Coordinates of C-alpha atoms and ligand atoms in Angstrom, one line a residue:
M1096 CA 0.0 0.0 0.0
S1097 CA 1.4 3.4 -0.9
P1098 CA 2.1 5.9 1.8
Q1099 CA -0.5 8.4 0.5
R1100 CA -3.2 5.8 0.4
S1101 CA -2.3 4.7 3.9
L1102 CA -2.8 8.2 5.2
C1103 CA -6.1 8.5 3.4
L1104 CA -7.3 5.5 5.3
V1105 CA -6.8 7.6 8.4
A1106 CA -5.6 4.9 10.7
A1107 CA -9.2 4.6 11.4
V1108 CA -11.0 1.5 12.6
S1109 CA -8.6 -1.1 13.6
V1110 CA -11.0 -3.9 12.9
F1111 CA -11.2 -6.4 10.2
I1112 CA -14.3 -6.5 8.2
A1113 CA -15.6 -8.6 5.4
F1114 CA -18.7 -7.9 3.5
L1115 CA -21.6 -10.3 3.5
A1116 CA -19.3 -13.1 4.5
V1117 CA -18.1 -13.6 0.9
A1118 CA -15.9 -10.6 0.6
P1119 CA -12.3 -10.9 1.6
V1120 CA -11.4 -9.5 4.9
A1121 CA -10.7 -5.8 4.6
I1122 CA -9.0 -3.4 6.9
A1123 CA -11.0 -0.3 7.8
G1124 CA -8.3 2.2 8.4
Q1125 CA -4.6 1.6 8.3
A1126 CA -1.5 3.2 9.7
P1127 CA -1.6 6.9 8.8
S1128 CA 1.3 6.8 6.4
G1129 CA 3.6 4.3 4.9
P1130 CA 7.3 4.3 5.5
S1131 CA 8.2 6.2 2.3
E1132 CA 6.0 9.2 2.8
T1133 CA 8.0 11.9 4.5
P1134 CA 6.4 13.8 7.4
R1135 CA 6.9 16.9 5.3
Q1136 CA 4.8 15.5 2.4
A1137 CA 2.1 14.2 4.8
A1138 CA 1.9 17.7 6.4
K1139 CA 1.6 19.2 2.9
M1140 CA -1.2 16.9 1.9
K1141 CA -3.1 17.2 5.2
W1142 CA -5.6 19.9 4.1
F1143 CA -6.3 18.2 0.8
R1144 CA -7.1 14.9 2.5
E1145 CA -9.4 16.7 4.9
A1146 CA -11.2 18.9 2.2
R1147 CA -12.6 16.2 -0.1
F1148 CA -14.8 18.8 -2.0
G1149 CA -13.7 21.8 -4.0
L1150 CA -15.1 24.4 -6.5
F1151 CA -13.5 24.6 -9.9
I1152 CA -14.2 27.8 -11.9
H1153 CA -13.7 28.1 -15.6
W1154 CA -14.0 31.7 -16.5
G1155 CA -12.6 33.6 -19.4
L1156 CA -13.3 35.5 -22.7
Y1157 CA -15.1 32.4 -24.0
A1158 CA -18.0 33.2 -21.7
I1159 CA -18.9 36.0 -24.2
P1160 CA -19.6 33.8 -27.3
A1161 CA -20.9 31.2 -24.8
G1162 CA -20.9 28.5 -27.5
E1163 CA -21.9 30.5 -30.5
W1164 CA -19.7 32.1 -33.2
K1165 CA -21.0 34.2 -36.1
G1166 CA -24.5 32.8 -35.7
A1167 CA -23.4 29.1 -35.6
L1168 CA -23.6 26.9 -32.5
I1169 CA -20.2 25.4 -32.0
P1170 CA -20.3 21.9 -30.7
G1171 CA -18.1 20.8 -27.7
I1172 CA -17.0 22.4 -24.5
G1173 CA -17.4 26.2 -24.3
E1174 CA -13.8 27.2 -23.4
W1175 CA -12.6 25.4 -26.6
I1176 CA -14.6 27.6 -29.0
M1177 CA -11.5 29.4 -30.3
N1178 CA -10.0 26.0 -31.3
R1179 CA -13.2 24.3 -32.4
A1180 CA -14.2 27.3 -34.7
K1181 CA -10.6 28.0 -35.6
I1182 CA -11.0 31.6 -34.7
P1183 CA -7.9 33.6 -35.7
V1184 CA -6.0 35.2 -32.8
K1185 CA -6.7 38.7 -34.2
E1186 CA -10.5 38.1 -34.1
Y1187 CA -10.6 36.3 -30.8
E1188 CA -8.5 39.0 -29.1
Q1189 CA -11.3 41.5 -29.8
L1190 CA -13.5 39.8 -27.3
A1191 CA -11.3 41.4 -24.6
S1192 CA -12.6 44.9 -25.5
R1193 CA -16.2 43.6 -24.7
F1194 CA -15.4 41.8 -21.5
N1195 CA -17.0 43.8 -18.7
P1196 CA -18.4 41.4 -16.0
V1197 CA -19.9 44.2 -13.9
K1198 CA -22.0 41.7 -11.9
F1199 CA -18.9 39.9 -10.7
N1200 CA -18.9 39.8 -6.9
A1201 CA -16.0 37.9 -5.3
E1202 CA -17.8 37.7 -1.9
E1203 CA -20.8 36.1 -3.5
W1204 CA -18.8 33.5 -5.4
V1205 CA -16.8 32.5 -2.3
Q1206 CA -20.0 32.4 -0.2
L1207 CA -21.5 30.0 -2.7
A1208 CA -18.5 27.6 -2.1
V1209 CA -19.0 28.0 1.6
D1210 CA -22.7 27.3 1.3
A1211 CA -22.0 24.2 -0.8
G1212 CA -19.6 22.9 1.9
M1213 CA -16.6 23.2 -0.4
K1214 CA -13.2 23.7 1.1
Y1215 CA -11.1 25.0 -1.8
I1216 CA -11.5 27.0 -5.0
V1217 CA -9.5 26.6 -8.1
I1218 CA -10.0 29.2 -10.9
T1219 CA -8.6 29.5 -14.4
S1220 CA -5.9 32.2 -14.3
K1221 CA -5.1 31.4 -17.9
H1222 CA -6.9 28.8 -20.0
H1223 CA -5.8 27.5 -23.4
D1224 CA -6.9 30.7 -25.1
G1225 CA -3.9 32.4 -23.5
F1226 CA -5.9 35.3 -21.9
A1227 CA -4.8 36.0 -18.3
M1228 CA -7.7 36.6 -16.0
Y1229 CA -5.5 38.6 -13.7
G1230 CA -3.3 41.7 -13.9
S1231 CA -0.1 40.3 -15.5
K1232 CA 3.0 42.4 -16.2
V1233 CA 4.3 39.6 -18.5
S1234 CA 1.7 40.0 -21.2
P1235 CA -0.7 42.8 -21.9
Y1236 CA -3.3 40.2 -22.9
N1237 CA -4.9 40.3 -19.5
I1238 CA -8.1 41.3 -17.9
V1239 CA -6.7 44.5 -16.2
D1240 CA -5.0 45.9 -19.3
A1241 CA -7.1 44.7 -22.2
T1242 CA -10.7 45.0 -21.0
P1243 CA -13.1 47.8 -19.9
F1244 CA -13.5 46.0 -16.6
K1245 CA -9.9 46.8 -15.6
R1246 CA -10.3 45.0 -12.2
D1247 CA -8.3 41.9 -11.1
P1248 CA -11.0 39.4 -10.1
L1249 CA -8.4 36.9 -8.9
K1250 CA -7.1 39.5 -6.4
E1251 CA -10.6 40.0 -5.2
L1252 CA -11.2 36.3 -4.9
A1253 CA -8.0 35.7 -3.1
A1254 CA -9.0 38.3 -0.5
A1255 CA -12.6 37.0 -0.2
C1256 CA -11.2 33.4 0.3
A1257 CA -8.9 34.6 3.0
R1258 CA -11.8 36.3 4.8
K1259 CA -14.0 33.2 4.5
N1260 CA -11.3 30.7 5.3
I1261 CA -11.4 28.9 2.0
R1262 CA -8.3 27.7 0.3
F1263 CA -7.5 29.3 -3.0
G1264 CA -5.7 27.8 -6.0
F1265 CA -5.1 28.5 -9.7
Y1266 CA -5.7 26.6 -12.9
Y1267 CA -2.9 27.5 -15.3
S1268 CA -2.6 26.1 -18.9
Q1269 CA 1.1 25.7 -19.0
A1270 CA 1.4 24.1 -22.4
Q1271 CA -1.5 25.0 -24.6
D1272 CA -1.6 28.7 -25.4
W1273 CA -3.4 29.5 -28.6
H1274 CA -2.5 33.1 -28.4
E1275 CA 1.2 32.5 -28.7
P1276 CA 3.1 31.4 -31.8
N1277 CA 5.3 29.1 -29.8
G1278 CA 2.7 27.9 -27.3
A1279 CA 1.1 24.4 -28.0
G1280 CA -2.2 24.0 -29.6
N1281 CA -2.8 26.8 -32.2
T1282 CA -2.1 25.2 -35.5
W1283 CA -4.5 27.4 -37.5
D1284 CA -2.6 30.7 -37.0
F1285 CA 0.8 29.3 -36.4
L1286 CA 2.9 26.3 -37.3
A1287 CA 1.0 23.1 -37.8
D1288 CA 4.1 21.1 -37.2
E1289 CA 4.5 21.8 -33.5
T1290 CA 7.9 20.2 -33.3
K1291 CA 9.1 23.3 -35.2
K1292 CA 7.9 25.7 -32.5
D1293 CA 10.3 27.2 -30.0
F1294 CA 8.2 25.9 -27.1
D1295 CA 10.9 26.7 -24.5
K1296 CA 10.9 30.3 -25.6
Y1297 CA 7.1 30.4 -24.8
L1298 CA 7.7 28.7 -21.5
R1299 CA 10.6 31.0 -20.5
E1300 CA 8.9 34.2 -21.7
K1301 CA 5.3 33.7 -20.7
A1302 CA 4.3 30.5 -18.8
E1303 CA 7.1 30.5 -16.2
P1304 CA 7.0 34.2 -15.5
Q1305 CA 3.2 34.1 -15.2
V1306 CA 3.3 31.3 -12.7
R1307 CA 5.9 33.3 -10.8
E1308 CA 3.4 36.2 -10.7
L1309 CA 0.6 34.0 -9.5
L1310 CA 2.7 32.6 -6.7
T1311 CA 4.0 36.0 -5.7
N1312 CA 1.1 38.4 -5.7
Y1313 CA -1.9 36.5 -4.4
G1314 CA -1.0 35.3 -0.9
P1315 CA -0.9 31.6 -0.1
V1316 CA -1.9 29.5 -3.1
C1317 CA -3.2 26.0 -2.0
L1318 CA -2.6 24.4 -5.3
I1319 CA -1.7 25.0 -8.9
W1320 CA -3.7 23.0 -11.4
F1321 CA -1.7 22.5 -14.6
D1322 CA -3.4 20.8 -17.6
T1323 CA -3.0 19.1 -21.0
P1324 CA 0.8 18.6 -20.9
R1325 CA 1.4 18.7 -24.6
L1326 CA 5.1 19.1 -25.5
M1327 CA 6.0 18.9 -21.9
T1328 CA 9.0 16.8 -21.0
P1329 CA 10.1 15.8 -17.5
E1330 CA 12.8 18.4 -17.6
R1331 CA 10.3 21.2 -18.5
G1332 CA 8.0 19.9 -15.8
Q1333 CA 10.8 20.0 -13.3
R1334 CA 11.3 23.7 -14.0
F1335 CA 7.8 24.4 -12.9
I1336 CA 8.2 22.1 -9.9
D1337 CA 11.3 24.1 -8.9
L1338 CA 9.6 27.4 -9.4
V1339 CA 6.6 26.4 -7.3
S1340 CA 8.6 24.9 -4.5
S1341 CA 10.9 27.9 -4.4
L1342 CA 8.1 30.4 -4.1
Q1343 CA 5.4 28.5 -2.2
P1344 CA 6.7 25.2 -0.8
N1345 CA 3.3 24.3 0.5
C1346 CA 1.5 24.8 -2.8
L1347 CA 0.3 21.4 -4.2
I1348 CA 0.8 20.5 -7.9
D1349 CA -1.9 18.5 -9.6
G1350 CA -1.4 15.5 -11.8
R1351 CA -1.3 17.1 -15.3
L1352 CA 2.0 19.0 -15.3
G1353 CA 3.9 16.5 -17.3
A1354 CA 6.1 15.6 -14.3
A1355 CA 5.2 14.1 -11.0
G1356 CA 2.8 16.2 -9.0
D1357 CA 1.6 15.9 -5.4
Y1358 CA -1.6 13.9 -6.4
R1359 CA -3.2 12.2 -9.3
S1360 CA -5.8 14.0 -11.5
M1361 CA -8.3 11.5 -12.9
G1362 CA -9.8 12.1 -16.3
D1363 CA -12.5 14.6 -16.6
N1364 CA -15.7 13.3 -15.1
R1365 CA -14.0 9.9 -14.6
I1366 CA -14.8 8.4 -11.3
P1367 CA -12.7 5.2 -10.9
P1368 CA -14.8 2.1 -10.4
T1369 CA -13.1 0.8 -7.2
V1370 CA -10.9 2.1 -4.4
E1371 CA -7.7 3.8 -5.6
A1372 CA -4.6 4.1 -3.7
G1373 CA -2.9 7.5 -3.1
D1374 CA -4.2 11.0 -3.3
W1375 CA -6.3 11.9 -6.2
E1376 CA -9.1 14.2 -7.5
V1377 CA -11.8 14.0 -10.1
P1378 CA -12.4 17.2 -12.0
A1379 CA -16.0 17.2 -13.0
T1380 CA -18.6 19.3 -14.8
I1381 CA -22.0 20.3 -13.3
N1382 CA -23.6 20.3 -16.7
R1383 CA -21.5 19.2 -19.8
T1384 CA -19.3 22.2 -20.4
W1385 CA -16.6 23.8 -18.2
G1386 CA -16.7 27.4 -19.6
F1387 CA -20.2 28.9 -19.8
K1388 CA -22.3 27.8 -22.8
K1389 CA -25.8 29.3 -23.2
D1390 CA -27.4 26.1 -24.6
D1391 CA -26.0 23.7 -22.0
T1392 CA -28.7 23.4 -19.4
D1393 CA -28.1 19.7 -18.6
W1394 CA -27.6 20.4 -14.9
K1395 CA -26.8 17.4 -12.7
P1396 CA -29.4 17.3 -9.9
P1397 CA -28.3 17.5 -6.2
S1398 CA -29.1 13.8 -5.8
D1399 CA -26.5 13.0 -8.5
L1400 CA -23.9 15.4 -7.1
V1401 CA -24.3 13.9 -3.6
F1402 CA -24.0 10.4 -5.0
K1403 CA -20.8 11.4 -6.9
L1404 CA -19.3 13.1 -3.9
V1405 CA -19.9 10.1 -1.6
D1406 CA -18.9 7.6 -4.3
I1407 CA -15.6 9.4 -4.8
V1408 CA -14.8 9.8 -1.1
S1409 CA -15.7 6.1 -0.6
K1410 CA -13.0 5.3 -3.1
G1411 CA -10.4 7.6 -1.5
G1412 CA -10.6 10.7 -3.6
N1413 CA -11.6 14.4 -3.8
Y1414 CA -14.3 15.9 -6.0
L1415 CA -13.5 19.2 -7.8
L1416 CA -16.8 20.3 -9.2
N1417 CA -16.9 23.1 -11.8
V1418 CA -19.1 26.1 -12.5
G1419 CA -18.9 28.3 -15.6
P1420 CA -19.8 31.9 -14.8
T1421 CA -21.3 34.2 -17.5
A1422 CA -19.6 37.1 -19.2
E1423 CA -21.5 39.4 -16.8
G1424 CA -19.9 37.6 -13.9
L1425 CA -22.8 35.5 -12.6
I1426 CA -22.7 31.9 -11.7
P1427 CA -25.7 30.3 -13.4
Q1428 CA -28.6 30.0 -11.0
A1429 CA -29.1 26.3 -11.5
S1430 CA -25.5 25.7 -10.5
Q1431 CA -26.0 27.7 -7.4
D1432 CA -29.2 26.0 -6.4
N1433 CA -27.8 22.5 -6.9
L1434 CA -24.6 23.3 -5.1
R1435 CA -26.5 24.8 -2.1
A1436 CA -28.6 21.7 -1.9
V1437 CA -25.4 19.6 -1.6
G1438 CA -24.3 22.0 1.1
R1439 CA -27.5 21.5 3.1
W1440 CA -26.9 17.7 2.9
L1441 CA -23.3 18.2 4.0
R1442 CA -24.3 20.3 7.0
V1443 CA -26.0 17.2 8.4
N1444 CA -23.7 14.5 7.1
G1445 CA -20.3 16.3 6.7
E1446 CA -18.6 14.2 9.3
A1447 CA -18.9 11.3 6.9
I1448 CA -17.1 13.2 4.2
Y1449 CA -14.5 15.6 5.5
G1450 CA -11.3 13.8 6.3
A1451 CA -13.1 10.5 5.7
G1452 CA -11.3 7.5 4.3
P1453 CA -12.4 4.9 1.7
T1454 CA -14.6 1.9 2.1
P1455 CA -13.0 -1.2 3.8
F1456 CA -15.4 -3.4 1.8
G1457 CA -15.7 -3.2 -2.0
P1458 CA -18.5 -5.4 -3.3
E1459 CA -21.0 -2.6 -2.7
L1460 CA -19.3 -0.6 -5.4
G1461 CA -20.1 -3.2 -8.0
A1462 CA -18.1 -5.8 -9.9
Y1463 CA -16.5 -6.5 -13.3
S1464 CA -18.7 -8.5 -15.6
D1465 CA -17.7 -12.0 -16.4
T1466 CA -19.3 -11.8 -19.8
E1467 CA -19.5 -8.2 -21.0
K1468 CA -16.5 -6.6 -22.6
D1469 CA -15.9 -3.0 -23.7
K1470 CA -14.6 -2.1 -27.1
N1471 CA -11.0 -2.7 -26.0
G1472 CA -11.9 -6.2 -24.8
K1473 CA -11.8 -5.3 -21.1
P1474 CA -14.5 -6.5 -18.7
V1475 CA -17.2 -3.9 -18.2
F1476 CA -17.6 -2.7 -14.6
K1477 CA -21.2 -2.9 -13.4
A1478 CA -21.7 -0.3 -10.7
K1479 CA -24.1 -0.8 -7.8
E1480 CA -25.8 2.3 -6.4
E1481 CA -27.6 1.1 -3.2
W1482 CA -25.0 2.3 -0.7
R1483 CA -21.5 3.4 -0.1
C1484 CA -19.2 3.3 3.0
T1485 CA -16.8 6.0 4.2
T1486 CA -14.7 5.7 7.3
R1487 CA -13.1 7.6 10.2
P1488 CA -11.2 6.3 13.2
G1489 CA -13.7 4.1 15.1
R1490 CA -16.6 4.7 12.7
L1491 CA -18.1 3.3 9.6
Y1492 CA -20.5 5.5 7.7
I1493 CA -23.0 3.7 5.5
H1494 CA -24.6 6.1 3.0
F1495 CA -27.9 4.7 1.7
F1496 CA -29.1 5.9 -1.7
K1497 CA -31.8 3.3 -1.6
W1498 CA -33.4 2.7 1.7
P1499 CA -32.8 -1.0 2.7
G1500 CA -36.0 -1.4 4.7
E1501 CA -36.2 -2.0 8.4
S1502 CA -32.9 -3.8 8.8
F1503 CA -29.4 -3.7 7.4
E1504 CA -26.9 -6.4 7.8
L1505 CA -23.1 -6.5 7.5
R1506 CA -21.1 -9.7 8.1
G1507 CA -17.6 -10.3 9.0
V1508 CA -17.2 -7.3 11.2
Q1509 CA -14.4 -7.9 13.7
G1510 CA -14.1 -5.7 16.7
R1511 CA -16.7 -4.6 19.2
V1512 CA -19.6 -2.9 17.6
G1513 CA -20.9 -0.1 19.7
K1514 CA -23.6 2.4 19.0
A1515 CA -25.3 2.8 15.7
Y1516 CA -27.3 5.9 14.8
L1517 CA -28.4 8.1 11.9
L1518 CA -26.5 11.3 11.3
A1519 CA -29.9 13.0 10.5
D1520 CA -31.0 12.3 14.0
S1521 CA -29.5 15.1 16.0
S1522 CA -30.2 13.4 19.3
R1523 CA -27.9 10.5 18.1
K1524 CA -30.4 8.1 19.5
G1525 CA -29.0 4.6 19.3
L1526 CA -30.7 2.2 17.0
P1527 CA -31.1 -1.5 18.0
V1528 CA -28.0 -3.3 17.0
K1529 CA -27.2 -7.0 17.2
S1530 CA -23.8 -8.4 16.6
S1531 CA -22.7 -11.9 16.9
E1532 CA -19.6 -13.6 15.5
G1533 CA -18.9 -10.7 13.2
A1534 CA -22.5 -10.4 11.8
V1535 CA -24.0 -7.0 12.5
S1536 CA -27.6 -6.2 12.1
V1537 CA -29.1 -2.8 12.6
T1538 CA -32.8 -2.1 12.9
L1539 CA -33.7 1.0 11.0
P1540 CA -36.8 3.2 10.7
A1541 CA -39.2 2.1 8.1
S1542 CA -38.3 4.8 5.7
A1543 CA -35.3 7.0 4.8
T1544 CA -34.6 9.9 7.1
G1545 CA -32.6 12.2 4.8
E1546 CA -32.8 13.6 1.3
Y1547 CA -30.4 12.3 -1.3
A1548 CA -28.6 9.9 1.1
S1549 CA -29.3 8.8 4.7
V1550 CA -26.2 8.1 6.6
L1551 CA -25.9 5.4 9.3
C1552 CA -22.9 5.6 11.6
I1553 CA -21.7 2.4 13.2
E1554 CA -19.2 2.9 16.0
I1555 CA -16.6 0.2 16.4
Q1556 CA -14.5 -0.2 19.5
K1557 CA -11.1 -1.8 19.5
Ligands
FHN918 O1 -8.9 21.1 -22.3 C1 -9.2 21.2 -20.9 C2 -10.6 21.5 -20.7 O2 -10.9 22.7 -21.3 C3 -10.9 21.7 -19.2 O3 -10.1 22.7 -18.7 C4 -10.6 20.4 -18.5 C5 -10.7 20.4 -17.0 O4 -10.2 19.3 -16.4 N1 -9.2 20.0 -18.8 C6 -8.8 19.9 -20.2 C7 -9.3 18.7 -20.8 O5 -9.0 17.6 -20.0

């Protein structure tokens, strides 16, 4: 077991548990860290392991076209419109003179994250279009110098996060920069053969100095979220690592730099089927796009967001859930409503999420099919969605998405089972529990007690 995974498991319940007698015995909570994780790295990761739920914000000039260019709806994700419609730099640049998000209010955005129960915010400081959403001295192509807005929203957000005790981080597209002749990705204005680009010139003259600005002028930065490491080599990645660690040694680096970061970034919206070792995060959309698109109203309902949050935590990861604000500076109302509903659920059930470790079981997650194969010939995973388990020291949390009826049984539980109660019951009244030879049976109310997921806590004593 890797050191990071071990820490995630939070040393929790020192009992051996098997699921429904058929599952192999599993350990609910291991030693906090393996031998190879340094105390320094463990301390650096501590907040991330505790946080579990963060707000991703994709905001940039692309919010103006919002998916439409010259009267045509452009398929795909909103922030990719420049690439998908092959908009020349000279035309796309003109959006800056129209960007005036007068309804932007940093306090309100951060308050939304607080209300949603999120513990960190990561915002696009520069996406692939190359436009800096902060006042940069490195390039005039930035929100302070090139727009009528003239304000630095990232400064305002950093200050609001500090006031509201939320950690603040930056997304920075280190490799793709469609505005720069030597950046990766723009093959319609610049060289189609990217090997002929002087990529290091772009890195030295724009990306590295901008990362330096971000880590110098905005107070403590909890993490920097690099993305799409095209043309990156381990050596180029190492330059960023050195830069970050020299300026803010506590700043985490995500998993898409092109060199080893502090944790793994899963694919977009890709929740792994089973428990994953180490520290990791799933970046995910709340509809289908990251950057605002006016015709994307496919909002994931709160029930789905709560399920995904619990599912991810029960497998050992963090959920970084995105909103795409409009060109006026507003976070779409449906995103706000659905996030606040998750926050209401977390206010009741947060102890089963924050700092919680993964399930000690496994079969409740589903299983690989013996017969069905995907197009690559790999067995298809058939997820189950009845319940999930998260853990803290001395506690199992069973999250029911389908109410099991008046009793719930676990077998193979080793250790002394103590009290069992529903987190929705503020009196913490114990439910009748029987436990014999590792079989635990809890008598439940006839119907679910909570919206989205009802959480049963079972205390285990050593
Ligand atoms: O190309 C980007 C995309 O626009 C978005 O920023 C996502 C977020 O994870 N990352 C890249 C695609 O994986």
